[in-house]
mmCIF file of C-alpha atoms and ligand atoms in Angstrom:
data_model
loop_
_atom_site.group_PDB
_atom_site.id
_atom_site.type_symbol
_atom_site.label_atom_id
_atom_site.label_comp_id
_atom_site.label_asym_id
_atom_site.label_seq_id
_atom_site.Cartn_x
_atom_site.Cartn_y
_atom_site.Cartn_z
ATOM 1 C CA MET A 1 -9.165 -16.719 23.969
ATOM 2 C CA SER A 2 -8.028 -13.798 21.818
ATOM 3 C CA LYS A 3 -6.209 -14.471 18.557
ATOM 4 C CA THR A 4 -2.601 -13.441 17.918
ATOM 5 C CA ALA A 5 -1.554 -11.695 14.721
ATOM 6 C CA LEU A 6 1.887 -10.873 13.362
ATOM 7 C CA ILE A 7 2.138 -7.945 10.923
ATOM 8 C CA THR A 8 5.385 -7.339 9.038
ATOM 9 C CA GLY A 9 5.807 -3.690 8.056
ATOM 10 C CA VAL A 10 3.547 -2.335 10.799
ATOM 11 C CA THR A 11 5.202 1.106 10.464
ATOM 12 C CA GLY A 12 3.897 1.450 6.883
ATOM 13 C CA GLN A 13 0.582 2.918 5.722
ATOM 14 C CA ASP A 14 -1.325 -0.397 5.632
ATOM 15 C CA GLY A 15 0.398 -1.826 8.707
ATOM 16 C CA SER A 16 -0.874 1.012 10.876
ATOM 17 C CA TYR A 17 -4.511 0.703 9.662
ATOM 18 C CA LEU A 18 -4.445 -3.095 9.958
ATOM 19 C CA ALA A 19 -3.050 -2.930 13.506
ATOM 20 C CA GLU A 20 -5.916 -0.585 14.477
ATOM 21 C CA LEU A 21 -8.491 -2.933 12.938
ATOM 22 C CA LEU A 22 -7.099 -6.039 14.661
ATOM 23 C CA LEU A 23 -6.914 -4.257 18.031
ATOM 24 C CA GLU A 24 -10.590 -3.292 17.642
ATOM 25 C CA LYS A 25 -11.335 -6.976 17.031
ATOM 26 C CA GLY A 26 -9.553 -7.987 20.239
ATOM 27 C CA TYR A 27 -6.368 -9.458 18.734
ATOM 28 C CA GLU A 28 -2.991 -9.522 20.454
ATOM 29 C CA VAL A 29 -0.945 -7.690 17.798
ATOM 30 C CA TYR A 30 2.770 -8.093 17.104
ATOM 31 C CA GLY A 31 4.243 -5.733 14.524
ATOM 32 C CA THR A 32 7.729 -5.792 13.036
ATOM 33 C CA HIS A 33 9.835 -2.731 12.432
ATOM 34 C CA ARG A 34 13.414 -2.327 11.306
ATOM 35 C CA ARG A 35 16.143 -0.983 13.495
ATOM 36 C CA ALA A 36 16.939 2.621 12.496
ATOM 37 C CA SER A 37 19.331 5.167 13.999
ATOM 38 C CA THR A 38 16.293 7.414 14.416
ATOM 39 C CA PRO A 39 13.024 5.593 15.231
ATOM 40 C CA ASN A 40 10.453 5.689 12.457
ATOM 41 C CA LEU A 41 7.255 4.915 14.362
ATOM 42 C CA GLU A 42 5.165 7.973 13.430
ATOM 43 C CA ARG A 43 2.222 6.011 11.977
ATOM 44 C CA VAL A 44 1.870 3.752 15.033
ATOM 45 C CA GLU A 45 2.724 6.263 17.769
ATOM 46 C CA HIS A 46 -0.927 6.470 18.862
ATOM 47 C CA ILE A 47 -1.165 2.669 19.394
ATOM 48 C CA GLN A 48 2.428 2.018 20.429
ATOM 49 C CA ASN A 49 1.410 0.956 23.934
ATOM 50 C CA LYS A 50 -1.280 -1.407 22.660
ATOM 51 C CA ILE A 51 0.825 -3.441 20.222
ATOM 52 C CA ASN A 52 4.024 -5.447 20.662
ATOM 53 C CA LEU A 53 6.713 -3.888 18.495
ATOM 54 C CA VAL A 54 9.430 -6.359 17.556
ATOM 55 C CA GLN A 55 12.533 -5.753 15.463
ATOM 56 C CA ALA A 56 12.828 -7.876 12.332
ATOM 57 C CA ASP A 57 14.095 -7.686 8.780
ATOM 58 C CA LEU A 58 12.828 -9.749 5.856
ATOM 59 C CA LEU A 59 16.470 -10.338 4.873
ATOM 60 C CA ASP A 60 17.195 -12.351 8.016
ATOM 61 C CA GLN A 61 15.904 -15.929 8.017
ATOM 62 C CA SER A 62 17.042 -16.705 11.556
ATOM 63 C CA CYS A 63 15.285 -13.656 12.955
ATOM 64 C CA LEU A 64 12.000 -14.493 11.172
ATOM 65 C CA SER A 65 12.146 -18.122 12.312
ATOM 66 C CA THR A 66 12.821 -17.193 15.951
ATOM 67 C CA LEU A 67 9.985 -14.676 15.870
ATOM 68 C CA VAL A 68 7.374 -17.035 14.428
ATOM 69 C CA LYS A 69 8.494 -19.822 16.785
ATOM 70 C CA SER A 70 8.141 -17.657 19.877
ATOM 71 C CA ILE A 71 4.904 -15.813 18.975
ATOM 72 C CA GLN A 72 2.995 -18.795 17.484
ATOM 73 C CA PRO A 73 0.642 -16.442 15.589
ATOM 74 C CA ASP A 74 -2.819 -17.465 14.402
ATOM 75 C CA GLU A 75 -2.502 -15.056 11.473
ATOM 76 C CA VAL A 76 0.508 -13.546 9.686
ATOM 77 C CA TYR A 77 0.114 -10.506 7.414
ATOM 78 C CA ASN A 78 3.157 -9.894 5.212
ATOM 79 C CA LEU A 79 2.984 -6.195 4.387
ATOM 80 C CA ALA A 80 6.699 -5.396 4.513
ATOM 81 C CA ALA A 81 8.290 -4.587 1.166
ATOM 82 C CA GLN A 82 10.309 -2.041 -0.771
ATOM 83 C CA SER A 83 7.047 -0.632 -2.144
ATOM 84 C CA PHE A 84 8.042 2.406 -4.241
ATOM 85 C CA VAL A 85 8.101 1.485 -7.944
ATOM 86 C CA PRO A 86 10.756 4.040 -9.152
ATOM 87 C CA THR A 87 13.248 2.873 -6.470
ATOM 88 C CA SER A 88 13.008 -0.621 -7.894
ATOM 89 C CA TRP A 89 14.867 0.523 -11.039
ATOM 90 C CA THR A 90 17.711 2.066 -9.041
ATOM 91 C CA GLN A 91 17.820 -0.766 -6.445
ATOM 92 C CA PRO A 92 16.541 -3.829 -8.322
ATOM 93 C CA LEU A 93 18.498 -6.437 -6.336
ATOM 94 C CA MET A 94 17.503 -5.048 -2.948
ATOM 95 C CA THR A 95 13.872 -4.906 -4.156
ATOM 96 C CA GLY A 96 14.084 -8.547 -5.253
ATOM 97 C CA GLU A 97 15.511 -9.538 -1.855
ATOM 98 C CA PHE A 98 12.850 -7.705 0.228
ATOM 99 C CA THR A 99 9.777 -7.821 -1.947
ATOM 100 C CA GLY A 100 10.333 -11.213 -3.588
ATOM 101 C CA LEU A 101 12.588 -13.541 -1.585
ATOM 102 C CA GLY A 102 11.434 -11.996 1.717
ATOM 103 C CA VAL A 103 8.063 -13.712 1.165
ATOM 104 C CA ALA A 104 9.722 -17.129 0.814
ATOM 105 C CA ARG A 105 11.760 -16.545 3.991
ATOM 106 C CA LEU A 106 8.621 -15.771 5.986
ATOM 107 C CA LEU A 107 6.750 -18.747 4.505
ATOM 108 C CA GLU A 108 9.678 -21.016 5.429
ATOM 109 C CA ALA A 109 9.597 -19.698 9.007
ATOM 110 C CA ILE A 110 5.854 -20.472 9.204
ATOM 111 C CA ARG A 111 6.170 -23.896 7.555
ATOM 112 C CA HIS A 112 8.812 -25.027 10.030
ATOM 113 C CA HIS A 113 7.646 -23.353 13.229
ATOM 114 C CA CYS A 114 3.905 -22.642 13.061
ATOM 115 C CA PRO A 115 2.378 -24.410 10.028
ATOM 116 C CA SER A 116 -1.202 -23.869 11.178
ATOM 117 C CA ALA A 117 -0.870 -20.051 10.951
ATOM 118 C CA LYS A 118 -2.958 -18.372 8.261
ATOM 119 C CA PHE A 119 -0.855 -16.239 5.893
ATOM 120 C CA TYR A 120 -1.728 -13.089 3.920
ATOM 121 C CA GLN A 121 0.587 -11.873 1.134
ATOM 122 C CA ALA A 122 0.362 -8.249 -0.034
ATOM 123 C CA SER A 123 0.326 -8.782 -3.789
ATOM 124 C CA SER A 124 -0.154 -5.889 -6.167
ATOM 125 C CA SER A 125 -2.101 -4.800 -9.235
ATOM 126 C CA GLU A 126 1.311 -3.703 -10.590
ATOM 127 C CA MET A 127 1.697 -7.397 -11.533
ATOM 128 C CA PHE A 128 -0.864 -6.802 -14.335
ATOM 129 C CA GLY A 129 1.448 -4.084 -15.722
ATOM 130 C CA LYS A 130 0.963 -3.788 -19.469
ATOM 131 C CA VAL A 131 -2.543 -5.125 -19.045
ATOM 132 C CA LEU A 132 -3.732 -8.040 -21.149
ATOM 133 C CA GLU A 133 -7.395 -7.619 -20.144
ATOM 134 C CA THR A 134 -9.621 -4.865 -18.714
ATOM 135 C CA PRO A 135 -10.923 -4.906 -16.039
ATOM 136 C CA GLN A 136 -8.291 -7.043 -14.348
ATOM 137 C CA LYS A 137 -9.406 -10.046 -12.317
ATOM 138 C CA GLU A 138 -7.827 -13.056 -10.611
ATOM 139 C CA THR A 139 -7.489 -14.942 -13.919
ATOM 140 C CA THR A 140 -5.916 -12.046 -15.884
ATOM 141 C CA PRO A 141 -2.339 -12.965 -16.912
ATOM 142 C CA PHE A 142 0.498 -10.917 -15.389
ATOM 143 C CA TYR A 143 2.810 -8.662 -17.440
ATOM 144 C CA PRO A 144 5.029 -6.895 -14.887
ATOM 145 C CA ARG A 145 6.655 -3.609 -15.990
ATOM 146 C CA SER A 146 9.165 -2.877 -13.183
ATOM 147 C CA PRO A 147 11.613 -4.780 -10.984
ATOM 148 C CA TYR A 148 9.104 -4.150 -8.157
ATOM 149 C CA ALA A 149 6.302 -5.839 -10.087
ATOM 150 C CA VAL A 150 8.561 -8.742 -11.077
ATOM 151 C CA ALA A 151 9.440 -9.267 -7.392
ATOM 152 C CA LYS A 152 5.720 -9.151 -6.475
ATOM 153 C CA VAL A 153 4.959 -11.829 -9.098
ATOM 154 C CA TYR A 154 7.522 -14.069 -7.347
ATOM 155 C CA GLY A 155 5.901 -13.305 -3.956
ATOM 156 C CA HIS A 156 2.475 -14.095 -5.379
ATOM 157 C CA TYR A 157 3.422 -17.436 -6.925
ATOM 158 C CA ILE A 158 5.515 -18.605 -3.965
ATOM 159 C CA THR A 159 2.424 -18.013 -1.800
ATOM 160 C CA VAL A 160 0.244 -20.049 -4.187
ATOM 161 C CA ASN A 161 2.955 -22.710 -4.335
ATOM 162 C CA TYR A 162 3.236 -23.105 -0.538
ATOM 163 C CA ARG A 163 -0.548 -23.418 -0.343
ATOM 164 C CA GLU A 164 -0.518 -26.159 -2.965
ATOM 165 C CA SER A 165 2.716 -27.895 -1.836
ATOM 166 C CA TYR A 166 2.241 -27.884 1.934
ATOM 167 C CA ASP A 167 -1.505 -27.377 2.327
ATOM 168 C CA MET A 168 -0.904 -24.083 4.142
ATOM 169 C CA PHE A 169 -3.704 -21.517 4.603
ATOM 170 C CA ALA A 170 -1.961 -18.957 2.395
ATOM 171 C CA CYS A 171 -3.852 -16.178 0.577
ATOM 172 C CA SER A 172 -2.695 -13.536 -1.843
ATOM 173 C CA GLY A 173 -4.576 -10.243 -1.998
ATOM 174 C CA ILE A 174 -4.019 -8.552 -5.362
ATOM 175 C CA LEU A 175 -4.614 -5.019 -4.169
ATOM 176 C CA PHE A 176 -5.069 -2.029 -6.456
ATOM 177 C CA ASN A 177 -3.664 1.358 -5.351
ATOM 178 C CA HIS A 178 -4.945 2.449 -1.960
ATOM 179 C CA GLU A 179 -4.211 5.728 -0.330
ATOM 180 C CA SER A 180 -4.845 7.748 2.820
ATOM 181 C CA PRO A 181 -3.535 10.726 4.769
ATOM 182 C CA ARG A 182 -0.836 8.273 5.996
ATOM 183 C CA ARG A 183 0.438 7.519 2.473
ATOM 184 C CA GLY A 184 4.176 8.088 1.965
ATOM 185 C CA LEU A 185 4.987 11.546 0.540
ATOM 186 C CA GLU A 186 6.661 10.211 -2.622
ATOM 187 C CA PHE A 187 3.565 8.377 -3.982
ATOM 188 C CA VAL A 188 1.663 10.526 -6.448
ATOM 189 C CA THR A 189 -1.574 11.025 -4.468
ATOM 190 C CA ARG A 190 0.102 12.215 -1.287
ATOM 191 C CA LYS A 191 2.688 14.182 -3.274
ATOM 192 C CA ILE A 192 -0.236 16.026 -4.871
ATOM 193 C CA THR A 193 -2.258 16.640 -1.683
ATOM 194 C CA ASN A 194 0.841 17.724 0.238
ATOM 195 C CA GLY A 195 1.808 19.960 -2.707
ATOM 196 C CA VAL A 196 -1.686 21.489 -2.808
ATOM 197 C CA ALA A 197 -1.506 22.209 0.936
ATOM 198 C CA ARG A 198 1.941 23.809 0.583
ATOM 199 C CA ILE A 199 0.736 26.059 -2.258
ATOM 200 C CA TYR A 200 -2.471 26.906 -0.367
ATOM 201 C CA HIS A 201 -0.430 27.973 2.673
ATOM 202 C CA GLY A 202 1.988 30.038 0.554
ATOM 203 C CA LEU A 203 4.938 27.675 1.220
ATOM 204 C CA ASP A 204 5.429 26.772 -2.471
ATOM 205 C CA THR A 205 4.221 28.016 -5.836
ATOM 206 C CA GLU A 206 4.644 24.972 -8.064
ATOM 207 C CA LEU A 207 4.262 21.193 -8.000
ATOM 208 C CA ARG A 208 6.480 19.113 -10.313
ATOM 209 C CA LEU A 209 4.917 15.891 -11.618
ATOM 210 C CA GLY A 210 5.483 13.255 -14.325
ATOM 211 C CA ASN A 211 2.909 11.391 -16.415
ATOM 212 C CA LEU A 212 -0.595 12.814 -15.844
ATOM 213 C CA ASP A 213 -2.224 10.404 -18.330
ATOM 214 C CA SER A 214 -1.774 7.152 -16.436
ATOM 215 C CA LYS A 215 -4.928 5.720 -14.907
ATOM 216 C CA ARG A 216 -5.258 4.066 -11.505
ATOM 217 C CA ASP A 217 -8.042 2.370 -9.547
ATOM 218 C CA TRP A 218 -7.606 4.292 -6.269
ATOM 219 C CA GLY A 219 -9.306 3.311 -3.005
ATOM 220 C CA PHE A 220 -8.964 4.088 0.692
ATOM 221 C CA ALA A 221 -6.403 2.025 2.683
ATOM 222 C CA GLY A 222 -8.828 1.557 5.625
ATOM 223 C CA ASP A 223 -11.238 -0.329 3.327
ATOM 224 C CA TYR A 224 -8.409 -2.487 1.951
ATOM 225 C CA VAL A 225 -7.042 -3.737 5.287
ATOM 226 C CA ARG A 226 -10.596 -4.912 6.057
ATOM 227 C CA ALA A 227 -10.390 -7.079 2.913
ATOM 228 C CA MET A 228 -7.065 -8.566 4.109
ATOM 229 C CA TRP A 229 -8.649 -9.640 7.386
ATOM 230 C CA MET A 230 -11.806 -10.982 5.683
ATOM 231 C CA MET A 231 -9.686 -13.152 3.374
ATOM 232 C CA LEU A 232 -8.155 -14.937 6.353
ATOM 233 C CA GLN A 233 -11.591 -15.539 7.950
ATOM 234 C CA ALA A 234 -12.912 -17.420 4.875
ATOM 235 C CA ASP A 235 -13.309 -21.216 5.027
ATOM 236 C CA THR A 236 -10.667 -21.901 2.394
ATOM 237 C CA PRO A 237 -7.547 -20.011 1.294
ATOM 238 C CA ASP A 238 -7.629 -18.332 -2.108
ATOM 239 C CA ASP A 239 -6.448 -15.270 -4.065
ATOM 240 C CA TYR A 240 -8.581 -12.146 -4.501
ATOM 241 C CA VAL A 241 -8.511 -8.902 -6.448
ATOM 242 C CA VAL A 242 -9.325 -5.890 -4.257
ATOM 243 C CA GLY A 243 -10.186 -2.667 -6.083
ATOM 244 C CA THR A 244 -13.035 -0.195 -6.518
ATOM 245 C CA GLY A 245 -14.013 -0.959 -10.131
ATOM 246 C CA GLU A 246 -13.377 2.713 -11.083
ATOM 247 C CA THR A 247 -10.352 4.219 -12.752
ATOM 248 C CA HIS A 248 -9.140 7.850 -12.921
ATOM 249 C CA THR A 249 -6.199 9.636 -14.504
ATOM 250 C CA VAL A 250 -3.541 11.334 -12.409
ATOM 251 C CA ARG A 251 -4.796 14.556 -14.064
ATOM 252 C CA GLU A 252 -8.291 14.006 -12.595
ATOM 253 C CA PHE A 253 -6.775 13.529 -9.128
ATOM 254 C CA VAL A 254 -4.784 16.754 -9.590
ATOM 255 C CA GLU A 255 -7.858 18.721 -10.729
ATOM 256 C CA LEU A 256 -9.980 17.559 -7.803
ATOM 257 C CA ALA A 257 -7.237 18.139 -5.228
ATOM 258 C CA PHE A 258 -6.463 21.715 -6.357
ATOM 259 C CA GLY A 259 -10.194 22.381 -6.769
ATOM 260 C CA ALA A 260 -10.806 21.327 -3.139
ATOM 261 C CA VAL A 261 -9.061 24.522 -1.952
ATOM 262 C CA GLY A 262 -10.228 26.736 -4.833
ATOM 263 C CA LEU A 263 -6.942 26.678 -6.815
ATOM 264 C CA ASP A 264 -6.456 26.304 -10.592
ATOM 265 C CA TRP A 265 -4.000 23.392 -11.050
ATOM 266 C CA GLN A 266 -2.842 24.634 -14.461
ATOM 267 C CA LYS A 267 -1.221 27.664 -12.800
ATOM 268 C CA HIS A 268 0.902 25.479 -10.503
ATOM 269 C CA VAL A 269 1.644 22.056 -12.030
ATOM 270 C CA VAL A 270 4.904 21.742 -13.982
ATOM 271 C CA ILE A 271 5.636 18.588 -15.968
ATOM 272 C CA ASP A 272 9.135 17.349 -15.136
ATOM 273 C CA PRO A 273 10.566 14.505 -17.295
ATOM 274 C CA LYS A 274 12.550 13.376 -14.234
ATOM 275 C CA PHE A 275 9.350 11.733 -12.944
ATOM 276 C CA PHE A 276 8.620 9.695 -16.082
ATOM 277 C CA ARG A 277 9.359 5.967 -15.733
ATOM 278 C CA PRO A 278 11.461 3.698 -17.990
ATOM 279 C CA ALA A 279 8.317 1.569 -18.478
ATOM 280 C CA GLU A 280 4.864 2.821 -17.451
ATOM 281 C CA VAL A 281 1.713 1.016 -16.332
ATOM 282 C CA ASP A 282 -0.870 2.991 -18.317
ATOM 283 C CA LEU A 283 -4.155 1.635 -16.989
ATOM 284 C CA LEU A 284 -5.270 -0.277 -13.912
ATOM 285 C CA LEU A 285 -8.899 -1.147 -13.234
ATOM 286 C CA GLY A 286 -9.869 -3.922 -10.831
ATOM 287 C CA ASP A 287 -12.875 -6.212 -10.839
ATOM 288 C CA PRO A 288 -13.495 -7.122 -7.160
ATOM 289 C CA THR A 289 -16.519 -9.377 -7.857
ATOM 290 C CA LYS A 290 -14.873 -12.501 -6.415
ATOM 291 C CA ALA A 291 -14.131 -10.819 -3.036
ATOM 292 C CA LYS A 292 -17.669 -9.435 -2.924
ATOM 293 C CA GLU A 293 -19.246 -12.816 -3.626
ATOM 294 C CA ALA A 294 -16.924 -14.839 -1.350
ATOM 295 C CA PHE A 295 -17.015 -12.679 1.777
ATOM 296 C CA GLY A 296 -19.044 -9.556 1.057
ATOM 297 C CA TRP A 297 -16.202 -7.051 0.736
ATOM 298 C CA GLU A 298 -17.070 -3.653 -0.779
ATOM 299 C CA PRO A 299 -15.254 -0.317 -0.602
ATOM 300 C CA GLU A 300 -16.986 2.344 1.498
ATOM 301 C CA CYS A 301 -14.970 5.465 0.636
ATOM 302 C CA SER A 302 -15.517 7.073 -2.789
ATOM 303 C CA PHE A 303 -12.764 8.566 -4.962
ATOM 304 C CA LYS A 304 -14.018 12.124 -4.350
ATOM 305 C CA GLN A 305 -14.162 11.567 -0.597
ATOM 306 C CA LEU A 306 -10.638 10.121 -0.598
ATOM 307 C CA VAL A 307 -9.178 13.142 -2.421
ATOM 308 C CA SER A 308 -11.057 15.560 -0.192
ATOM 309 C CA ASP A 309 -9.977 13.789 3.046
ATOM 310 C CA MET A 310 -6.322 13.725 1.977
ATOM 311 C CA VAL A 311 -6.297 17.419 1.012
ATOM 312 C CA LYS A 312 -8.055 18.398 4.247
ATOM 313 C CA SER A 313 -5.574 16.413 6.340
ATOM 314 C CA ASP A 314 -2.524 17.973 4.640
ATOM 315 C CA VAL A 315 -3.972 21.483 4.843
ATOM 316 C CA GLU A 316 -4.519 20.989 8.591
ATOM 317 C CA LYS A 317 -1.048 19.485 9.123
ATOM 318 C CA LEU A 318 0.663 22.534 7.604
ATOM 319 C CA ALA A 319 -1.581 25.182 9.187
ATOM 320 C CA GLY A 320 1.096 26.025 11.786
ATOM 321 C CA GLN A 321 3.593 27.024 9.049
ATOM 322 C CA SER A 322 1.078 28.961 6.940
ATOM 323 C CA LYS A 323 2.065 32.256 5.302
ATOM 324 C CA ARG A 324 -1.468 32.623 4.003
ATOM 325 C CA HIS A 325 -2.749 35.141 6.557
ATOM 326 C CA LYS A 326 0.357 37.299 6.108
ATOM 327 C CA HIS A 327 -0.390 37.525 2.357
ATOM 328 C CA ILE A 328 -4.059 38.271 2.968
ATOM 329 C CA LYS A 329 -3.223 40.969 5.555
ATOM 330 C CA ALA A 330 -0.578 42.506 3.268
ATOM 331 C CA ALA A 331 -3.000 42.609 0.300
HETATM 332 P P1 NAP B 1 4.698 1.216 2.879
HETATM 333 O O1 NAP B 1 3.968 2.346 3.506
HETATM 334 O O2 NAP B 1 5.875 1.509 2.003
HETATM 335 O O3 NAP B 1 5.180 0.231 4.054
HETATM 336 C C1 NAP B 1 6.111 -0.799 3.833
HETATM 337 C C2 NAP B 1 6.592 -1.342 5.168
HETATM 338 O O4 NAP B 1 7.582 -2.365 4.920
HETATM 339 C C3 NAP B 1 7.269 -0.304 6.086
HETATM 340 O O5 NAP B 1 6.872 -0.570 7.403
HETATM 341 C C4 NAP B 1 8.758 -0.641 5.904
HETATM 342 O O6 NAP B 1 9.528 -0.309 7.002
HETATM 343 C C5 NAP B 1 8.701 -2.141 5.775
HETATM 344 N N1 NAP B 1 9.908 -2.737 5.190
HETATM 345 C C6 NAP B 1 10.530 -2.388 4.051
HETATM 346 N N2 NAP B 1 11.578 -3.202 3.838
HETATM 347 C C7 NAP B 1 11.639 -4.086 4.862
HETATM 348 C C8 NAP B 1 12.494 -5.170 5.228
HETATM 349 N N3 NAP B 1 13.538 -5.521 4.486
HETATM 350 N N4 NAP B 1 12.244 -5.849 6.372
HETATM 351 C C9 NAP B 1 11.212 -5.498 7.154
HETATM 352 N N5 NAP B 1 10.363 -4.477 6.881
HETATM 353 C C10 NAP B 1 10.579 -3.778 5.748
HETATM 354 O O7 NAP B 1 3.706 0.304 2.023
HETATM 355 P P2 NAP B 1 2.099 0.180 2.106
HETATM 356 O O8 NAP B 1 1.506 1.134 1.166
HETATM 357 O O9 NAP B 1 1.693 0.151 3.521
HETATM 358 O O10 NAP B 1 1.902 -1.256 1.448
HETATM 359 C C11 NAP B 1 1.927 -2.452 2.237
HETATM 360 C C12 NAP B 1 2.237 -3.627 1.329
HETATM 361 O O11 NAP B 1 1.249 -3.735 0.327
HETATM 362 C C13 NAP B 1 3.573 -3.552 0.594
HETATM 363 O O12 NAP B 1 4.073 -4.872 0.482
HETATM 364 C C14 NAP B 1 3.204 -3.016 -0.777
HETATM 365 O O13 NAP B 1 4.145 -3.407 -1.745
HETATM 366 C C15 NAP B 1 1.855 -3.693 -0.965
HETATM 367 N N6 NAP B 1 0.885 -3.009 -1.823
HETATM 368 C C16 NAP B 1 0.567 -1.707 -1.581
HETATM 369 C C17 NAP B 1 -0.401 -1.080 -2.358
HETATM 370 C C18 NAP B 1 -0.786 0.366 -2.118
HETATM 371 O O14 NAP B 1 -1.414 0.945 -3.014
HETATM 372 N N7 NAP B 1 -0.501 0.929 -0.956
HETATM 373 C C19 NAP B 1 -1.047 -1.800 -3.380
HETATM 374 C C20 NAP B 1 -0.709 -3.140 -3.576
HETATM 375 C C21 NAP B 1 0.241 -3.738 -2.778
HETATM 376 P P3 NAP B 1 10.349 1.092 7.093
HETATM 377 O O15 NAP B 1 9.347 2.073 7.617
HETATM 378 O O16 NAP B 1 11.452 0.752 8.031
HETATM 379 O O17 NAP B 1 10.814 1.410 5.702
HETATM 380 O O1 G4F B 2 1.654 6.747 -6.765
HETATM 381 P P1 G4F B 2 2.557 5.952 -7.614
HETATM 382 O O2 G4F B 2 4.029 6.091 -7.361
HETATM 383 O O3 G4F B 2 2.052 4.449 -7.486
HETATM 384 P P2 G4F B 2 2.253 3.128 -8.378
HETATM 385 O O4 G4F B 2 3.488 3.179 -9.173
HETATM 386 O O5 G4F B 2 0.984 2.896 -9.107
HETATM 387 O O6 G4F B 2 2.469 2.021 -7.254
HETATM 388 C C1 G4F B 2 1.663 1.977 -6.071
HETATM 389 O O7 G4F B 2 0.550 1.141 -6.305
HETATM 390 C C2 G4F B 2 0.867 -0.239 -6.545
HETATM 391 C C3 G4F B 2 -0.452 -0.967 -6.779
HETATM 392 O O8 G4F B 2 -0.820 -0.856 -8.129
HETATM 393 C C4 G4F B 2 1.614 -0.777 -5.345
HETATM 394 F F1 G4F B 2 1.891 -2.101 -5.530
HETATM 395 C C5 G4F B 2 2.899 0.014 -5.137
HETATM 396 O O9 G4F B 2 3.557 -0.467 -3.958
HETATM 397 C C6 G4F B 2 2.532 1.471 -4.927
HETATM 398 O O10 G4F B 2 1.819 1.579 -3.725
HETATM 399 O O11 G4F B 2 2.327 6.308 -9.157
HETATM 400 C C7 G4F B 2 1.044 6.294 -9.743
HETATM 401 C C8 G4F B 2 1.092 6.902 -11.143
HETATM 402 C C9 G4F B 2 2.187 6.325 -12.057
HETATM 403 O O12 G4F B 2 1.641 6.082 -13.325
HETATM 404 C C10 G4F B 2 3.212 7.444 -12.154
HETATM 405 O O13 G4F B 2 3.937 7.477 -13.381
HETATM 406 O O14 G4F B 2 1.380 8.297 -11.015
HETATM 407 C C11 G4F B 2 2.304 8.660 -12.020
HETATM 408 N N1 G4F B 2 3.024 9.875 -11.599
HETATM 409 C C12 G4F B 2 2.989 11.061 -12.276
HETATM 410 N N2 G4F B 2 3.772 11.950 -11.651
HETATM 411 C C13 G4F B 2 3.832 10.001 -10.535
HETATM 412 C C14 G4F B 2 4.310 11.316 -10.564
HETATM 413 N N3 G4F B 2 4.171 9.127 -9.563
HETATM 414 C C15 G4F B 2 4.990 9.573 -8.570
HETATM 415 N N4 G4F B 2 5.318 8.724 -7.559
HETATM 416 N N5 G4F B 2 5.500 10.852 -8.569
HETATM 417 C C16 G4F B 2 5.182 11.758 -9.544
HETATM 418 O O15 G4F B 2 5.657 12.893 -9.529
#
């Protein structure tokens, strides 16, 4: 019999890749989305008829309990969150409710209505914050630097606590930054590749960015959802760091992305203090040895390939609006 999975936040970047992976593996997939006056299903449009879309909000305990009770999932992947770090300074309470307490609400729903379900929590390398050790691994102490990261630390420890208190199969994946052509436009990688495509097509001349010195361990989202699934197939529940073991500055990403279409980034990038953060995470670098040894996870997409794929995708997406040929003809 096929397994049933429940994904919260299926309309997000990771939710859409995970739904594809689980469908390929023969799962019956349920994915939650929030009610909106205009539907926001762009990332799952292509699989909309293959998954069961259900409305739910992490703020509503009764809704989560009813959902878990009726679906009786084998696996629950909690990907829903307010995931944009800068918003967590302007909306710290809402971020705490969604990203922190939301995890406890879902765990309570599982504990009462389907305690045998395996649970995956989307923890974050942001929890390492002002890092106390490099590279960061499962035993590295946390030092969160934003309300988002503080909320994720709560989500992480409540997951560990429910595993230890109630013997639940609950895992926390401490994932380093992962990107794709489906990444939200406000995150720096997609902001850059979309900006490069707009400049390439003559739709813009400049790209305004903040701190180019910060370093991130960037991987491809498709590789990372595979790690989420592998974690829940292991014999025992545990917590794992998922990263590439490489780190790059934002400046390196910028250089590669502009270079991919033959542009000189220094002619277009403008530093705008508006994008600097009240407290920055300067360096993230993951050590994924434990995941590799426990279940053989390794990233397949390189940093260069990731940048190139994202630029190519954005250049293609904007081709219909291009003013490029007009300029070339006029010249
Ligand atoms: P994303 O694209 O921002 O997706 C987040 C999803 O959560 C969206 O579907 C969003 O729905 C939903 N959501 C937000 N608030 C909700 C609420 N109150 N109730 C129900 N759903 C809600 O994020 P992502 O990049 O896919 O990341 C997935 C998860 O991994 C997040 O928890 C994120 O914090 C975590 N994470 C991400 C990374 C990364 O580099 N991508 C790294 C480590 C951890 P709407 O579309 O309606 O807003
Ligand atoms: O792309 P970012 O906004 O991602 P950030 O803050 O690292 O968070 C992402 O990864 C976390 C995992 O470590 C996730 F948990 C979280 O949900 C999210 O997916 O910013 C990356 C870096 C920062 O140092 C930022 O200061 O890029 C720098 N940056 C420079 N200019 C910018 C900009 N970031 C954004 N968003 N916009 C800029 O203009």
